[in-house]
Structures are given as C-alpha cells and as structure tokens.
XYZ file of C-alpha atoms in Angstrom:
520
model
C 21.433 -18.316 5.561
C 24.977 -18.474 7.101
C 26.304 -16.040 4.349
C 23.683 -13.467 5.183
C 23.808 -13.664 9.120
C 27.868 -13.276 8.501
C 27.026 -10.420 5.854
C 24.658 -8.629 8.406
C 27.677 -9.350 11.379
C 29.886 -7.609 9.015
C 27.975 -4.367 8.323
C 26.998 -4.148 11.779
C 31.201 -3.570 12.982
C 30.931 -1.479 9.468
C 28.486 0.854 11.135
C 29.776 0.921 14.859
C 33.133 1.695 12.759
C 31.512 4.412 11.340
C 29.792 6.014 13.901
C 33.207 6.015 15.348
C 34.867 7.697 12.679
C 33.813 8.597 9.717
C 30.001 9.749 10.612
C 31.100 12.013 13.709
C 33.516 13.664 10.868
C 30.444 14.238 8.927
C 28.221 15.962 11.389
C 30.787 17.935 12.338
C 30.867 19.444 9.033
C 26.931 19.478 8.504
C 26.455 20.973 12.142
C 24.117 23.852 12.018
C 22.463 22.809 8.433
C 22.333 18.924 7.607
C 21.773 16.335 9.686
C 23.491 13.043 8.818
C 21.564 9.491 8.499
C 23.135 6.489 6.927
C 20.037 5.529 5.489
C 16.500 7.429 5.613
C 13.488 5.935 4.408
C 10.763 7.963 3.118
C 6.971 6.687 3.989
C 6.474 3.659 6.224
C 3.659 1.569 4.087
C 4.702 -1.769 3.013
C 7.965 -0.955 1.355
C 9.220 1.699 3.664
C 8.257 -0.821 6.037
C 10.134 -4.019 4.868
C 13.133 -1.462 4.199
C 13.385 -0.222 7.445
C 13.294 -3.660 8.493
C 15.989 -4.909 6.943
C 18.259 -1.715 7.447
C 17.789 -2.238 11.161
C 19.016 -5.500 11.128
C 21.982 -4.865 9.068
C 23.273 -2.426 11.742
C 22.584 0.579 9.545
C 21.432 3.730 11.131
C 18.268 4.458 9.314
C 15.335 7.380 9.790
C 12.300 6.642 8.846
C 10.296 9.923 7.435
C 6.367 9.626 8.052
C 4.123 12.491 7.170
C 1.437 11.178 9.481
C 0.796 10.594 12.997
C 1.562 7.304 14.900
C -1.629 5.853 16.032
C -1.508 3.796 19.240
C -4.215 1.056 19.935
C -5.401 1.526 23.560
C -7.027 -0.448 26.039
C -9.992 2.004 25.726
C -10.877 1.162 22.161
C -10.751 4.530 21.180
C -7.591 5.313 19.040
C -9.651 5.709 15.260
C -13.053 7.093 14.743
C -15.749 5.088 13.059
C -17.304 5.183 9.948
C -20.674 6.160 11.812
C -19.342 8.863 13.837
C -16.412 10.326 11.844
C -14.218 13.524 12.613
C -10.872 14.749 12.120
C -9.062 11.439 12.280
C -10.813 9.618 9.551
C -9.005 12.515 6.869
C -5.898 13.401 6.114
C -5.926 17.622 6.422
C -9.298 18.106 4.971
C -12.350 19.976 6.460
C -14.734 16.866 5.342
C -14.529 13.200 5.258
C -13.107 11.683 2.037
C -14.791 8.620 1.352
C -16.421 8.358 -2.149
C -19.410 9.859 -3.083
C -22.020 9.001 -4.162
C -23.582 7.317 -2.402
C -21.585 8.786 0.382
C -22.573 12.214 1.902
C -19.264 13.792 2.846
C -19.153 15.486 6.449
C -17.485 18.191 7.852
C -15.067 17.555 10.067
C -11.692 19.158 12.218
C -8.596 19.901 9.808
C -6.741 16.824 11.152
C -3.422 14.774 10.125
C -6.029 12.022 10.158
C -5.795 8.471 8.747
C -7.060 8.969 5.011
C -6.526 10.999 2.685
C -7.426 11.255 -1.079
C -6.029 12.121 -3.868
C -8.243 13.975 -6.976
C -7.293 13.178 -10.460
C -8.076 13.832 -14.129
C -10.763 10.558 -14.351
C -10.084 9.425 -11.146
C -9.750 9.366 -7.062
C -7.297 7.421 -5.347
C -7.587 6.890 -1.719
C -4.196 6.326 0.107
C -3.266 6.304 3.723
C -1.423 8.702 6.334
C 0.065 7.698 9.247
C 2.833 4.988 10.813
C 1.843 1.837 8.965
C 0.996 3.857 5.564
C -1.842 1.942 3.876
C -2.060 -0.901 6.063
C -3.712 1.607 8.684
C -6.868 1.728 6.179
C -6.450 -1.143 4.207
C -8.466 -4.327 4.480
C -6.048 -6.667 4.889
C -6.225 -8.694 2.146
C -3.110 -10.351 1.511
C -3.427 -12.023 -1.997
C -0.853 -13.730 -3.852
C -1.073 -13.649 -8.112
C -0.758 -16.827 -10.353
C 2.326 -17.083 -12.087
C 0.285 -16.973 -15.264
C -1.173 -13.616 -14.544
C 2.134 -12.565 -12.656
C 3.784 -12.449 -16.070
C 1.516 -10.464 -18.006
C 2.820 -7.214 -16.047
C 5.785 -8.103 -15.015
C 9.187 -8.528 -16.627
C 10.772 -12.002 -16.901
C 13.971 -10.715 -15.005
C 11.907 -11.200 -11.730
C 11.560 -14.845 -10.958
C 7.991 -15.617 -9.624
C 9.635 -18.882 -8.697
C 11.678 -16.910 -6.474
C 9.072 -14.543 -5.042
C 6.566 -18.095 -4.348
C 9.187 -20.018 -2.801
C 10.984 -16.948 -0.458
C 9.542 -13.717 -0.342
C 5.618 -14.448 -0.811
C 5.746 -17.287 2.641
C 8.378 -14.433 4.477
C 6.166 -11.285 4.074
C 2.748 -13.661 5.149
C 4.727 -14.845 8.160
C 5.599 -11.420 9.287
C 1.884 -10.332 8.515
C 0.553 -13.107 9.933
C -1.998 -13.854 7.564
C -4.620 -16.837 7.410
C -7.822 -17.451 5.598
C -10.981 -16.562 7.605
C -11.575 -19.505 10.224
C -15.128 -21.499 9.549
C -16.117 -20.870 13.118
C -15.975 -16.957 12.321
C -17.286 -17.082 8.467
C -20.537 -18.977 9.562
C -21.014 -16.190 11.745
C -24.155 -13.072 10.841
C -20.682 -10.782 10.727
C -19.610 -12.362 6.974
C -23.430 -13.085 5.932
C -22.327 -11.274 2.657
C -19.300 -12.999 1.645
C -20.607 -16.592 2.067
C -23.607 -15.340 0.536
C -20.989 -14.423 -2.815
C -19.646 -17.918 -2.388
C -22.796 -19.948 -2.673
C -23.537 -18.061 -5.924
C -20.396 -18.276 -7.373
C -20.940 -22.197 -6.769
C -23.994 -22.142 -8.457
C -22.339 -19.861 -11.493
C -19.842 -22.288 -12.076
C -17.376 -19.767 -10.609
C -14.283 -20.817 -8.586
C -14.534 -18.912 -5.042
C -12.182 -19.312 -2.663
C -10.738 -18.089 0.827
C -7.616 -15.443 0.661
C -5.112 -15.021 3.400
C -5.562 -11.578 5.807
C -3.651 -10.382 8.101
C -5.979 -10.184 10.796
C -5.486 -11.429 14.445
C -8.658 -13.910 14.416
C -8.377 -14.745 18.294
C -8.964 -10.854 18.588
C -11.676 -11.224 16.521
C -13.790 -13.693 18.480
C -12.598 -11.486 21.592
C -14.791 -8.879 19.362
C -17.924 -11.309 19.042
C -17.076 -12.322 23.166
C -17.668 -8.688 23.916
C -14.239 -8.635 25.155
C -12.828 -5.923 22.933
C -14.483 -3.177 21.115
C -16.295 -3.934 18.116
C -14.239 -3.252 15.272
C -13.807 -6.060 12.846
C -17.405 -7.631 13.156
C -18.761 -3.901 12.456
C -16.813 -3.151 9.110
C -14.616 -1.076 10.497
C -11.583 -1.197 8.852
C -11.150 2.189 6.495
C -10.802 4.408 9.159
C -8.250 2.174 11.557
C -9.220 -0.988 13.329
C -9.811 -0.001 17.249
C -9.550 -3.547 18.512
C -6.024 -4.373 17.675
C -7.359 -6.927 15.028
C -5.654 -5.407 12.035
C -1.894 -6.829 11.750
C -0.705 -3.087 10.155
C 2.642 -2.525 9.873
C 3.074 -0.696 12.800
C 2.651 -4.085 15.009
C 4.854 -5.892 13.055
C 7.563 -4.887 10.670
C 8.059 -0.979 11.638
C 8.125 -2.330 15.828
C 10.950 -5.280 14.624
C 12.792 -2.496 13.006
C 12.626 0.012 16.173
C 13.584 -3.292 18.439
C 17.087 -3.366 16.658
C 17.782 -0.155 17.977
C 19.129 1.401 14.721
C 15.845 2.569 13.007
C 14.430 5.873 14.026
C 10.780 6.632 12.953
C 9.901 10.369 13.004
C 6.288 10.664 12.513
C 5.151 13.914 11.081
C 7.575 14.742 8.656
C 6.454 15.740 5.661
C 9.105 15.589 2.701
C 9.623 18.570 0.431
C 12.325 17.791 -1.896
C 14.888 14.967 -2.524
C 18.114 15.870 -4.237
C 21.739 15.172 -4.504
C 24.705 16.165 -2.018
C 28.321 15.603 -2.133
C 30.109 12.693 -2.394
C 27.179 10.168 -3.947
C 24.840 11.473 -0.901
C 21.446 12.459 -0.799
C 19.785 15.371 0.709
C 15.738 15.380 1.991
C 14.575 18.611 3.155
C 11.511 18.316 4.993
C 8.609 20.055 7.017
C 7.880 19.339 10.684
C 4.301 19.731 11.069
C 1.939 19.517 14.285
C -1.266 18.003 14.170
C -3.355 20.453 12.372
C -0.851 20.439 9.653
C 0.583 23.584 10.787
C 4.335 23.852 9.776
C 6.470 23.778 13.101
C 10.224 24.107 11.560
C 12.081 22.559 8.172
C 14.718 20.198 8.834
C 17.467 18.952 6.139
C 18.794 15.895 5.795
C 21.940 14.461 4.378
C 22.250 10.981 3.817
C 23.980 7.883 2.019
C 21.538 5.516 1.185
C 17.355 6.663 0.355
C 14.860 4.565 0.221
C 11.706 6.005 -1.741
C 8.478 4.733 -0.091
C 5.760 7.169 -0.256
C 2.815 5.420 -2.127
C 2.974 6.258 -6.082
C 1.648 8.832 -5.653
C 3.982 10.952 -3.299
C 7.061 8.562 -4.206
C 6.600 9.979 -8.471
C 5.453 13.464 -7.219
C 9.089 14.078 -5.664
C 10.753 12.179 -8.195
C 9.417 14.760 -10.447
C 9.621 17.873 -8.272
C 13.170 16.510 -8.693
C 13.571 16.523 -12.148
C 11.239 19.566 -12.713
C 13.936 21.791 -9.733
C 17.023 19.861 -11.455
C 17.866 18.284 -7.713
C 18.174 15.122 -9.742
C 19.037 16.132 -13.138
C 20.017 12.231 -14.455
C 16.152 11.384 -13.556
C 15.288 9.763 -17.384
C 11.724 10.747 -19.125
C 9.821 7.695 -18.238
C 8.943 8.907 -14.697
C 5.344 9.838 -14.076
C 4.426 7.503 -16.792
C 2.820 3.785 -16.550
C 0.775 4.163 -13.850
C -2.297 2.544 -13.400
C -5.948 1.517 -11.007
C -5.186 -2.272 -10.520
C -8.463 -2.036 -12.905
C -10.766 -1.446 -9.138
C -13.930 -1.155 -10.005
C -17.303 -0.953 -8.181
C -20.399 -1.866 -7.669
C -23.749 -2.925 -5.781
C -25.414 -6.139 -5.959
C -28.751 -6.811 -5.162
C -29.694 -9.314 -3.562
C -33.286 -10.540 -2.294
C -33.109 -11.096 1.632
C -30.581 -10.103 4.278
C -26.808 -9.158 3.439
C -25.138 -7.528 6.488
C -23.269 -5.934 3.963
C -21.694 -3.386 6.841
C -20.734 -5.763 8.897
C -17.422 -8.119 9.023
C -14.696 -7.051 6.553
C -13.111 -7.150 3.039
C -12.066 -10.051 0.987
C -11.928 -13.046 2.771
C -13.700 -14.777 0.001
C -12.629 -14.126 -3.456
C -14.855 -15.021 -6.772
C -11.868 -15.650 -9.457
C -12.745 -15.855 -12.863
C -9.324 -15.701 -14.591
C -10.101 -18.024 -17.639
C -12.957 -15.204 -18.128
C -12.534 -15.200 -22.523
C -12.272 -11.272 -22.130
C -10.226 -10.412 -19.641
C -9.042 -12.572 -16.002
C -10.947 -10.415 -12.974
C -11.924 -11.224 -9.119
C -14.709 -9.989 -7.395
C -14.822 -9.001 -3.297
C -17.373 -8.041 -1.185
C -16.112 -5.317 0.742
C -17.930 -3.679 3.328
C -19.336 -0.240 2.921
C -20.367 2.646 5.139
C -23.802 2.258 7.840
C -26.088 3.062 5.882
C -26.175 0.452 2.873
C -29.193 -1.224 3.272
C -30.073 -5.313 3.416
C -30.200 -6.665 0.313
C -27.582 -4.962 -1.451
C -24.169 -6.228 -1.450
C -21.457 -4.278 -2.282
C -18.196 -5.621 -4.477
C -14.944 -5.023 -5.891
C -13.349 -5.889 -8.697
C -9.954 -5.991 -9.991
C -7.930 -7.014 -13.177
C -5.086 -6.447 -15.444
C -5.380 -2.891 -16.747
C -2.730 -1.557 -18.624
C -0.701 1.404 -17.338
C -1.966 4.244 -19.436
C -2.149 6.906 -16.418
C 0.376 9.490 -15.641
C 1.380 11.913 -13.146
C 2.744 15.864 -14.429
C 4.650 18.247 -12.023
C 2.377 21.600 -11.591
C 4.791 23.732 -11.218
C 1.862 26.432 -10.025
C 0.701 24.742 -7.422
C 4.008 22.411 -6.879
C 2.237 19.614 -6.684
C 1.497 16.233 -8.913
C -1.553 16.487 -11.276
C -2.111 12.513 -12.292
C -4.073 11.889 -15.474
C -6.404 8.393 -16.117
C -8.061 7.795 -19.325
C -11.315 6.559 -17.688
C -12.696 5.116 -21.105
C -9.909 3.912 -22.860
C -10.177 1.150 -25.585
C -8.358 -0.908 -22.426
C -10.912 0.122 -19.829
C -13.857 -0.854 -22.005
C -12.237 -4.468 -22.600
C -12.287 -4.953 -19.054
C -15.426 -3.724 -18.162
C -16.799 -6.498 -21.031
C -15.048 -9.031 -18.984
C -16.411 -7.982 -15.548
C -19.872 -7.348 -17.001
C -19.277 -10.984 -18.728
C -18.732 -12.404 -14.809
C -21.249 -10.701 -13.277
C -24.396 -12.027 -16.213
C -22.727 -15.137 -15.357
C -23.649 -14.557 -11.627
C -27.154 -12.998 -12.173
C -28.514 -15.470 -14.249
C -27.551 -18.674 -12.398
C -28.850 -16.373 -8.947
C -31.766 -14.097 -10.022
C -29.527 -10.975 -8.636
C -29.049 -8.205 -10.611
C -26.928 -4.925 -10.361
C -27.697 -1.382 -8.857
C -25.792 0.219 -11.751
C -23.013 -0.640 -14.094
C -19.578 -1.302 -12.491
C -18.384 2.583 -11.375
C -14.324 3.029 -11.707
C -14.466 6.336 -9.951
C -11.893 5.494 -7.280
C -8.984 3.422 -6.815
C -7.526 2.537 -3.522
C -4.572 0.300 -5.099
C -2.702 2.961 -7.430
C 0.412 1.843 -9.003
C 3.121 3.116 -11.366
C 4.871 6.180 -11.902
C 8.643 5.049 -11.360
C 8.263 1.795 -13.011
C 10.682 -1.210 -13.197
C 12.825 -1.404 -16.438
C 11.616 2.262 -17.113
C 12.640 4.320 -14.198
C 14.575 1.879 -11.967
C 16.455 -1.449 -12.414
C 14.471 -5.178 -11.874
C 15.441 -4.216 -7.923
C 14.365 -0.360 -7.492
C 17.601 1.194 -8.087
C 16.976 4.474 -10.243
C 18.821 4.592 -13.398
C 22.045 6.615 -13.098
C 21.803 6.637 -9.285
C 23.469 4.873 -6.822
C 22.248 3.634 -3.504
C 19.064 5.511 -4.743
C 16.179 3.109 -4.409
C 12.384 2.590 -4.727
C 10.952 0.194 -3.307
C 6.920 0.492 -2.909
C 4.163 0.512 -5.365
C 5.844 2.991 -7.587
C 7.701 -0.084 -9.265
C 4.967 -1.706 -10.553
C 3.365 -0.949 -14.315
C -0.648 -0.197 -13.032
C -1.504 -4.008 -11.653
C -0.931 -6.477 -9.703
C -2.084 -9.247 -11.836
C -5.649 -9.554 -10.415
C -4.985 -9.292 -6.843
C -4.647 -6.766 -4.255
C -0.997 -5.544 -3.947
C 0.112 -5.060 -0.666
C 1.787 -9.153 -0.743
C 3.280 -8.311 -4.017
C 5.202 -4.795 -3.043
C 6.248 -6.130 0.468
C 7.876 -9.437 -1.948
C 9.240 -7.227 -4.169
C 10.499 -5.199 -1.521
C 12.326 -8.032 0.406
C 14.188 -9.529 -2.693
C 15.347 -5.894 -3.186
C 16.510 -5.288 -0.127
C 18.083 -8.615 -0.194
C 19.855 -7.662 -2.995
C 20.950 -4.112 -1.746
C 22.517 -5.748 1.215
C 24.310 -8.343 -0.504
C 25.924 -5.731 -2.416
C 26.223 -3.073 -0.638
C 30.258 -2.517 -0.198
C-alpha cells in the first residue's frame, strides 16, 4: 500500500510538472485543431468508470467521453420515466421504446438521447445503456461473483482468480456497495416472486441462494415508508431508478473521480474515430450533440494515454472503423471476433396463484445449478414490464456459451453489423442443460413453462477485442502502447454463469493497477 500511495505522490508532481511545461508546449502547437488530454477515457460504464477513477487519483488529467446525457436524481422523483408511462428518455435516439417484443408492444415516443438503447443483430438484440453511469443506469444491479471452477473455463490462466477473490472482487463491492437483499425487505409482497423461485428450488433439490446488489436498502424501505418515490418496490429499474436506490456509477466511482479534481466528464460526446498522432499519441475525433441527437460541432482530441470503454459493442465498432480507415493500421485480425450473449436466455414461468412478478427487482435470489450434467446455468427472476399478469413469473438464465459471434465494419452505412449463430451446435447444448433445470423445477412444483426458453436478446454482450487475441492479459492492444481496453470487450462471450458487471469492474482495477505501476 505504501509503494502505491508513494507511486500515485510521484505521478501527481509528474503531472503538475507537466502542466507546467511540457503540456502548455503542446497546446500551443495543437491550438486551433487538437485539444490536448493526458488521458481520455471513452464511455463511463464500469470500466470507463474504474479507469477514470484511478487516473484521477494518480494526478493524471483525464476526459471522460460520454455519448449520453448525465441524469441527476432529484428531490422530485422525476429524473427517468417509467416503464408504464414511457417517452423519450427510456430510448436512446429512437422514435419508439426499445424493450423486447413480444410480448412487448413498442410505443412511440420523442427522438431523445434517452437511457436505452438497442442494438439489432444478425440472430440477436442486445440492449446496452446511454448515459453517465453506462449500463449501470439500466442495469439491475446484480453484482455476482463466478466460482473459480467456472472462472477458468473462459478465462486464461494468466489471470489469477486468487488475485481477483482476494483484491479486486471485495474493492469493486465496497465501492458499489453491494449486499444481499435484507430478510425484512424479501418477506415483503415487493419480492413475492423471487422467494416464490427459492422455495421451489428447495423442493427441486436446487441450491438457491442470495447475490450481492448494489442497491441502497435504507432507500428502499424509505420506498415502502412512502418517503421516496416508488421505484425499486415497482420494478423499476430498466429505465433508471427515480428514488436514488440504484448505486450506478454515477454516485460512486465517476463522482470519486470528479472529487480529485483531475477527471473531466463531458457528457454528450459521441466518438467518431480513434487513431494515431505523433509521438506514441492518440487522436479521438468526436461529435458534440444536443439532446435530440442533433450534431452541435466536432471536436478533436489529442492525447497520451486512451482508455477504450464503450460497451463491446461501440468499444469493437471503432476498433474496427480503425482498422477498416487504416487510423490504426497494427490492429491484428482477431478483432470483432469471440464475442458472445453470456448464454441470456428467457422465459415465463407459470405459476398457480399470485407472483407480483412487476414488482421489486432483479436477481436477488439466484437458482444455481452448476453441477447441471449438460451444461452449469443460473436462473433469475427478473421483473418485467406492467402488464405481466399473476401467475406468471418471468426468468433469466445464463451460462457458459462459447464466443462464436462477431462484429463486421459496414463500410456503407459506417457502422458495426454483429453476427450470432442463434442455433449453433453450442446453443443447443445449453438450451438441453437449461431445459434439464427447469423439468427439474416443474416436476418437483407442478409449474410449467409459457414457451421454450427465447434467446432473442442479450443485455450482457461480451467480446470483440478479446484478451490474448486482441489485447494483452491487462487490456493493452497488441502493438500499441498506452492503448488500453478495459470493459466488456476483453472478455471471450461469458462471464462464467454470472452477470458481468463485478467481473469487468475486477478486471478493470487489476489493469489499471498494473498501468500505473508501470507507467514511466
């Protein structure tokens, strides 16, 4: 601990030395046409987030590029829409809500830099966020940690799990603030559903268990007080949490990074185009926009150190606008490859009797069958839109699918076109193994299901600049210095039967540990 405070003390006179000298010289030079950042970080989800983070309190000057909106929680309870009265902040620049369908009816709505957006693929949707906090804004919270078992059938042996349980796993929680669902709350009509998933799984045989989320539960029985705005106890979480409940990044690791005073966050700023400058820099051209999405003025910027954090599916697509333009011409043939769904699947249960399957919220009680002789998977009740009716409970599932998506560059439209064989020889393993858990579940419980498991959607994607493929065991590209990723981009299509968001914070944190314990 001593080494790193003195290492951080040291790059802090570094920087002030800089500014000084050497940085003034630069924007002298740039004036007019490049603005120069030590560091920018591109995106602001969990690893944009623990970068930023860390560059703050290292004394480095550091931008943060958003493309969305920051969203304030205020007094009034009013900040997000709801699922039941949606408009132009529950979508990310489209005319109608996003949210799957069917069973969902989509609505229109204002063209809005709004919370969530969605991305459509070849065999598949993945739903990612927009704004300051990234995913975390729509996410549910669940903050799940893998077994090392499962841990090493994706991931390489050159990252210690031993490492990532004993530092980075217990850091990223504390920051979060996560905790398993208190009894007083679960016993409440508000998670009817999810203790009704963990009395069957008892009587399956099944292990079911509580999972850390990072979720303010004082706040939360403020919600069932009446003292702040229902938000929580009425499912909703997809669209942004109005009562404050949600720990997203925001109120936590991107305000500890503005508090250092070194880390800049510039909210709509949508990136263009990464590529390299002179003298081992970086530049990032990017768009400006206003609310509406309307392009207000392009900026360039020049910088020494870039972090890529923009979700894998906007981190790959300018990784390989990058190769496809020749900005980055030493960018190697495995990127847009290996990505994968975190094998999410869906489905509806149903149930005889009351559910409350719209209230409460997401994964606070896990069903884990990982010695499942198919396939490991877990099963969540997550909480769906107003109108599923009582008696049906809706659930996720995830696993270990392989990576066997990929993303092209369009060079038409400019954009990413992603790729996911929906009934690969892979797929239908897993669905064996989740149909396997679920007979398990019906016949010890007289349920039954609505329909097979669906794999439509995704809302954990992962892949397309993978480690040991695209970038070093700590997010460094191949052939590129101080050129980094560091979010979900790293990591080969699962997170070993749990939901990522724990897993690319940790792996985030040991690499920015590393960058800053080598940086000269």
């Amino acid at each position: 601990m001593s080494q790193m405070l003195n290492r951080r003390r040291f790059l802090q006179a570094s920087a002030a030395a800089a500014a000084s000298v050497g940085v003034s010289a630069i924007r002298t030079s740039a004036a007019g046409v490049d603005e120069y950042i030590e560091a920018i970080v591109i995106g602001s989800g969990f690893g944009g987030a623990v970068a930023s983070l860390r560059l703050g309190q290292a004394g480095i000057e550091t931008v943060v590029l958003e493309r969305g909106r920051r969203w304030q929680i205020t007094d009034a309870g009013n900040t997000f829409c709801t699922t039941d009265n949606p408009d132009g902040r529950a979508a990310w620049l489209s005319p109608n809500t996003v949210l799957p369908d069917p069973p969902v009816t989509t609505q229109p709505i204002d063209v809005y830099t709004g919370v969530l957006d969605v991305k459509r693929g070849n065999g598949i949707d993945v739903y990612r966020g927009a704004g300051v906090g990234g995913g975390s804004l729509v996410y549910a919270a669940i903050t799940y940690q893998p077994t090392e078992e499962l841990f090493y059938k994706v991931f390489p042996r050159t990252i210690k799990y031993s490492e990532l349980d004993r530092v980075y796993y217990p850091r990223v929680r504390s920051i979060l603030k996560a905790s398993p669902i208190p009894d007083d709350i679960l016993q409440t009509e508000y998670y009817l559903a999810s203790r009704i998933l963990q009395e069957q799984a008892a009587k399956a045989g099944l292990k079911a268990r509580k999972i850390d989320t990072a979720i303010d539960w004082d706040i939360v029985r403020q919600e069932i007080a009446g003292q702040k705005v229902a938000s929580i106890i009425n499912g909703q979480v997809y669209y942004g949490t109005n009562s404050g409940a949600k720990n997203s990044l925001d109120r936590n690791y991107l305000s500890m990074a503005e508090a250092t005073g070194n880390v800049e966050i510039r909210p709509l700023h949508v990136v263009t185009s990464i590529g390299e400058s002179d003298r081992g820099r970086y530049r990032v051209v990017c768009n400006q926009i206003n609310e509406q999405g309307v392009v207000l003025v392009q900026k360039s910027f020049v910088c020494r150190y870039l972090f890529l954090a923009a979700g894998s599916i906007g981190t790959t697509e300018l990784l390989l606008r990058a190769k496809t333009n020749r900005t980055l011409r030493r960018l190697n043939n495995q990127v847009g490859k290996f990505w994968g769904t975190n094998f999410d699947s869906s489905t509806l249960m149903i149930n005889a009797g009351k559910t409350n399957s719209t209230l409460g919220s997401a994964g606070v009680i896990a069903i884990e069958d990982l010695d499942n002789p198919i396939a490991p998977v877990i099963l969540e009740a997550f909480q769906a839109l107003p109108f599923i009716p009582q008696g049906i409970i809706p659930v996720l599932g995830q696993g270990i699918s392989q990576p066997q998506g990929y993303l092209t560059y369009n060079v038409s439209t400019q954009l990413a076109d992603l790729f996911w064989p929906s009934n690969s020889a892979d797929t239908q393993k897993n669905t064996q193994a989740l149909e396997y858990t679920y007979q398990r579940l019906n016949q010890a419980n007289g349920t039954s299901l609505a329909a097979p498991p669906g794999y439509s959607f995704t809302a954990h994607p992962l892949g397309g600049a993978t480690i040991d493929k695209v970038c070093d065991p700590h997010g460094q590209v191949f052939g590129y210095r101080n050129l980094f990723v560091v979010d979900g981009s790293l990591i080969p299509g699962s997170t070993a039967c749990s939901n990522p968001s724990l897993t690319i914070a940790a792996l985030a944190e040991r690499s920015m540990d590393r960058f800053l314990n080598r940086i000269p």
